[in-house]
Amino acid sequence: MKKQIVPITLLTGYLGSGKTTLVNKILANKKGLKIAVIVNDIGEVNIDASLIQKGGIVQQKDDSLVALSNGCICCTLKTDLIEQITEITETNKFDYIVIEASGVCEPLPIAQTINSISTMAKKYGMPEICRLDCVVTVVDALRMAKEFSCGNDLERENLEEEDIENLIIQQIEFCNVIVLNKVAEVSKEELALVKTVIRKLQPKAEIIETNFAELDFDKIIDSKRFNLEEVAYSAGWIHEMEEDDLRRDREKEEHKHHHEHEEHEEGHEHCDHEHGHCHHQEHEEHHHEHEEGHEHCDHEHGHCCHHHHHDGGETEEYGISTFVYFRRKALSLNKFDYYANNKWPKSIIRSKGITYFEEDPDMSYMFDQAGTQKRIVKAGQWICTAPKEEQEMMLRENPDLGKDWDEKYGDKMIKIVFIGKDMDKEAIIKDFDNL
């Protein structure tokens, strides 16, 4: 008999958003499904598991509750998660698994862990035991409204290493369904603001407005709608990069058409003046190997050659706007570090992109900011630093690499997406130009 592939729904969301309430409602409305629940809490005592047990739901003999405590399934408990999923499926008792992640978990590593079970099974000719069906982020509408109404930082609540706003943003960016809970507790204008912020951060996920986590569970249980690659590329900052690429491609075509027209009308052959860097046919993506966990982030740079700050896609609603900063010249690492730590505008909700520095000009860096948390990681050397033969080989293997080559800088560039509320765009551009 063919072994059943058990679907999995992953629930993420910050503390107090309503995840445990949603789990209990899923169990109470399961329409005959036998559901196993894996609950993760970073503390030694799994409070969420206790709340589910006290709800009386898991007392039924067909239910299973697994508590993974004193660690996080997105990092230290990855192996435990794989083992628990395997054990649950081997019992052949359950039709479905719901995972309630800790409020401080990042969803991407968890999704990758679950997906790796099927990947390894296929690789070694083993039967598949599970599939990730849906990634749901539960968002507290009231909390979001308070934090983004005036651009204030979120309260840290004694989190030592992680920044709450960063976690909420990452949870919103990586999901295919957003359960916007507690909508009755905010005004219509506040709700509209919250939805605008969410849409800038995550333009593709379905938003379900709820109170007390009441919703149509067919949208999150056995929905057959999750695609890891699509969700990995669905974040708003990636969308803004892609839109910027399209705008730039259109402008290149307009430049080309304009010069061809001038040559035809006037017989001039000066089309390369001031535009030599716009005629590239040598580069698109850099030979960077991004850190694990960021494989969905490596196409935000590579289509980046233009000296304008594009305003397209920057329609403001409730003060929420976006723009892409592009330059070719390297930044000063010391100046950038000081600016990021001492003068960073609170109006910037999210920013991410590629950059490089005078102190290490051959190396590209991925810059990532969400809330008060900022980080820079090495993303590989620029293609223009490779030997000529290697460059030619990469270009032969991927002809699209030629789009963004500059005669002076090669593929070196600074390209960062900014998403924020009431941002002073020109001031931010001026600040970066002086770094």
mmCIF file of N, CA and C in Angstrom, residues 328-377:
data_model
loop_
_atom_site.group_PDB
_atom_site.id
_atom_site.type_symbol
_atom_site.label_atom_id
_atom_site.label_comp_id
_atom_site.label_asym_id
_atom_site.label_seq_id
_atom_site.Cartn_x
_atom_site.Cartn_y
_atom_site.Cartn_z
ATOM 1 N N ARG A 328 27.129 53.586 -8.440
ATOM 2 C CA ARG A 328 28.246 52.720 -8.834
ATOM 3 C C ARG A 328 29.447 52.851 -7.900
ATOM 4 N N LYS A 329 29.681 54.044 -7.371
ATOM 5 C CA LYS A 329 30.876 54.290 -6.566
ATOM 6 C C LYS A 329 30.743 53.656 -5.186
ATOM 7 N N ALA A 330 31.850 53.104 -4.679
ATOM 8 C CA ALA A 330 31.855 52.420 -3.384
ATOM 9 C C ALA A 330 31.575 53.385 -2.232
ATOM 10 N N LEU A 331 30.978 52.836 -1.163
ATOM 11 C CA LEU A 331 30.770 53.585 0.066
ATOM 12 C C LEU A 331 31.990 53.435 0.977
ATOM 13 N N SER A 332 32.080 54.319 1.945
ATOM 14 C CA SER A 332 33.079 54.172 3.005
ATOM 15 C C SER A 332 32.476 53.310 4.101
ATOM 16 N N LEU A 333 33.132 52.228 4.452
ATOM 17 C CA LEU A 333 32.610 51.335 5.487
ATOM 18 C C LEU A 333 32.488 52.055 6.829
ATOM 19 N N ASN A 334 33.469 52.864 7.178
ATOM 20 C CA ASN A 334 33.430 53.581 8.455
ATOM 21 C C ASN A 334 32.266 54.565 8.509
ATOM 22 N N LYS A 335 32.074 55.308 7.421
ATOM 23 C CA LYS A 335 30.964 56.261 7.377
ATOM 24 C C LYS A 335 29.621 55.537 7.390
ATOM 25 N N PHE A 336 29.539 54.445 6.636
ATOM 26 C CA PHE A 336 28.296 53.678 6.582
ATOM 27 C C PHE A 336 27.961 53.111 7.961
ATOM 28 N N ASP A 337 28.967 52.568 8.634
ATOM 29 C CA ASP A 337 28.760 51.982 9.958
ATOM 30 C C ASP A 337 28.270 53.036 10.948
ATOM 31 N N TYR A 338 28.852 54.215 10.904
ATOM 32 C CA TYR A 338 28.433 55.295 11.809
ATOM 33 C C TYR A 338 27.000 55.720 11.502
ATOM 34 N N TYR A 339 26.691 55.876 10.222
ATOM 35 C CA TYR A 339 25.344 56.294 9.820
ATOM 36 C C TYR A 339 24.305 55.258 10.244
ATOM 37 N N ALA A 340 24.604 53.991 10.001
ATOM 38 C CA ALA A 340 23.654 52.928 10.324
ATOM 39 C C ALA A 340 23.393 52.833 11.821
ATOM 40 N N ASN A 341 24.400 53.095 12.625
ATOM 41 C CA ASN A 341 24.272 52.934 14.071
ATOM 42 C C ASN A 341 23.846 54.198 14.810
ATOM 43 N N ASN A 342 24.013 55.362 14.176
ATOM 44 C CA ASN A 342 23.750 56.608 14.896
ATOM 45 C C ASN A 342 22.760 57.552 14.220
ATOM 46 N N LYS A 343 22.601 57.459 12.917
ATOM 47 C CA LYS A 343 21.784 58.451 12.214
ATOM 48 C C LYS A 343 20.712 57.822 11.329
ATOM 49 N N TRP A 344 20.506 56.526 11.458
ATOM 50 C CA TRP A 344 19.552 55.830 10.590
ATOM 51 C C TRP A 344 18.138 56.359 10.829
ATOM 52 N N PRO A 345 17.432 56.799 9.782
ATOM 53 C CA PRO A 345 16.088 57.358 9.961
ATOM 54 C C PRO A 345 15.084 56.317 10.476
ATOM 55 N N LYS A 346 14.314 56.700 11.492
ATOM 56 C CA LYS A 346 13.301 55.795 12.033
ATOM 57 C C LYS A 346 12.161 55.567 11.049
ATOM 58 N N SER A 347 12.067 56.428 10.048
ATOM 59 C CA SER A 347 10.990 56.301 9.061
ATOM 60 C C SER A 347 11.185 55.102 8.135
ATOM 61 N N ILE A 348 12.391 54.523 8.112
ATOM 62 C CA ILE A 348 12.664 53.375 7.244
ATOM 63 C C ILE A 348 12.228 52.099 7.954
ATOM 64 N N ILE A 349 11.225 51.421 7.403
ATOM 65 C CA ILE A 349 10.729 50.176 7.979
ATOM 66 C C ILE A 349 11.598 49.003 7.540
ATOM 67 N N ARG A 350 11.949 48.998 6.261
ATOM 68 C CA ARG A 350 12.660 47.855 5.683
ATOM 69 C C ARG A 350 13.586 48.351 4.588
ATOM 70 N N SER A 351 14.789 47.801 4.549
ATOM 71 C CA SER A 351 15.693 48.064 3.426
ATOM 72 C C SER A 351 16.576 46.851 3.216
ATOM 73 N N LYS A 352 16.894 46.602 1.961
ATOM 74 C CA LYS A 352 17.738 45.449 1.653
ATOM 75 C C LYS A 352 18.340 45.634 0.268
ATOM 76 N N GLY A 353 19.560 45.145 0.101
ATOM 77 C CA GLY A 353 20.175 45.235 -1.216
ATOM 78 C C GLY A 353 21.651 44.904 -1.180
ATOM 79 N N ILE A 354 22.307 45.194 -2.292
ATOM 80 C CA ILE A 354 23.719 44.861 -2.472
ATOM 81 C C ILE A 354 24.552 46.134 -2.390
ATOM 82 N N THR A 355 25.755 46.021 -1.837
ATOM 83 C CA THR A 355 26.633 47.184 -1.739
ATOM 84 C C THR A 355 28.085 46.725 -1.724
ATOM 85 N N TYR A 356 29.007 47.690 -1.698
ATOM 86 C CA TYR A 356 30.430 47.371 -1.502
ATOM 87 C C TYR A 356 31.124 48.595 -0.930
ATOM 88 N N PHE A 357 32.364 48.399 -0.460
ATOM 89 C CA PHE A 357 33.033 49.437 0.311
ATOM 90 C C PHE A 357 34.452 49.696 -0.187
ATOM 91 N N GLU A 358 34.897 50.938 -0.005
ATOM 92 C CA GLU A 358 36.247 51.336 -0.422
ATOM 93 C C GLU A 358 37.317 50.463 0.226
ATOM 94 N N GLU A 359 37.058 50.050 1.474
ATOM 95 C CA GLU A 359 38.051 49.287 2.220
ATOM 96 C C GLU A 359 38.210 47.860 1.699
ATOM 97 N N ASP A 360 37.215 47.372 0.946
ATOM 98 C CA ASP A 360 37.250 45.999 0.420
ATOM 99 C C ASP A 360 36.531 45.989 -0.926
ATOM 100 N N PRO A 361 37.074 46.671 -1.925
ATOM 101 C CA PRO A 361 36.332 46.946 -3.157
ATOM 102 C C PRO A 361 36.025 45.731 -4.024
ATOM 103 N N ASP A 362 36.739 44.633 -3.846
ATOM 104 C CA ASP A 362 36.494 43.454 -4.676
ATOM 105 C C ASP A 362 35.350 42.587 -4.159
ATOM 106 N N MET A 363 34.887 42.857 -2.945
ATOM 107 C CA MET A 363 33.873 42.018 -2.309
ATOM 108 C C MET A 363 32.510 42.709 -2.311
ATOM 109 N N SER A 364 31.467 41.968 -2.693
ATOM 110 C CA SER A 364 30.105 42.480 -2.579
ATOM 111 C C SER A 364 29.537 42.079 -1.218
ATOM 112 N N TYR A 365 28.626 42.903 -0.721
ATOM 113 C CA TYR A 365 28.007 42.654 0.586
ATOM 114 C C TYR A 365 26.490 42.771 0.468
ATOM 115 N N MET A 366 25.777 41.886 1.174
ATOM 116 C CA MET A 366 24.331 41.986 1.267
ATOM 117 C C MET A 366 23.984 42.769 2.525
ATOM 118 N N PHE A 367 23.288 43.892 2.344
ATOM 119 C CA PHE A 367 22.830 44.694 3.481
ATOM 120 C C PHE A 367 21.365 44.391 3.737
ATOM 121 N N ASP A 368 21.015 44.208 5.007
ATOM 122 C CA ASP A 368 19.667 43.780 5.385
ATOM 123 C C ASP A 368 19.257 44.520 6.651
ATOM 124 N N GLN A 369 18.195 45.323 6.553
ATOM 125 C CA GLN A 369 17.701 46.063 7.711
ATOM 126 C C GLN A 369 16.204 45.876 7.845
ATOM 127 N N ALA A 370 15.757 45.589 9.066
ATOM 128 C CA ALA A 370 14.335 45.531 9.385
ATOM 129 C C ALA A 370 14.175 46.075 10.793
ATOM 130 N N GLY A 371 13.464 47.179 10.921
ATOM 131 C CA GLY A 371 13.352 47.800 12.229
ATOM 132 C C GLY A 371 14.695 48.335 12.680
ATOM 133 N N THR A 372 15.050 48.042 13.915
ATOM 134 C CA THR A 372 16.321 48.537 14.445
ATOM 135 C C THR A 372 17.478 47.590 14.170
ATOM 136 N N GLN A 373 17.182 46.414 13.654
ATOM 137 C CA GLN A 373 18.245 45.440 13.403
ATOM 138 C C GLN A 373 18.814 45.612 12.000
ATOM 139 N N LYS A 374 20.126 45.642 11.926
ATOM 140 C CA LYS A 374 20.814 45.768 10.642
ATOM 141 C C LYS A 374 21.960 44.775 10.603
ATOM 142 N N ARG A 375 22.243 44.255 9.408
ATOM 143 C CA ARG A 375 23.392 43.362 9.283
ATOM 144 C C ARG A 375 23.957 43.442 7.872
ATOM 145 N N ILE A 376 25.243 43.127 7.782
ATOM 146 C CA ILE A 376 25.933 43.065 6.495
ATOM 147 C C ILE A 376 26.657 41.733 6.432
ATOM 148 N N VAL A 377 26.475 40.998 5.323
ATOM 149 C CA VAL A 377 27.183 39.728 5.147
ATOM 150 C C VAL A 377 27.859 39.720 3.781
#
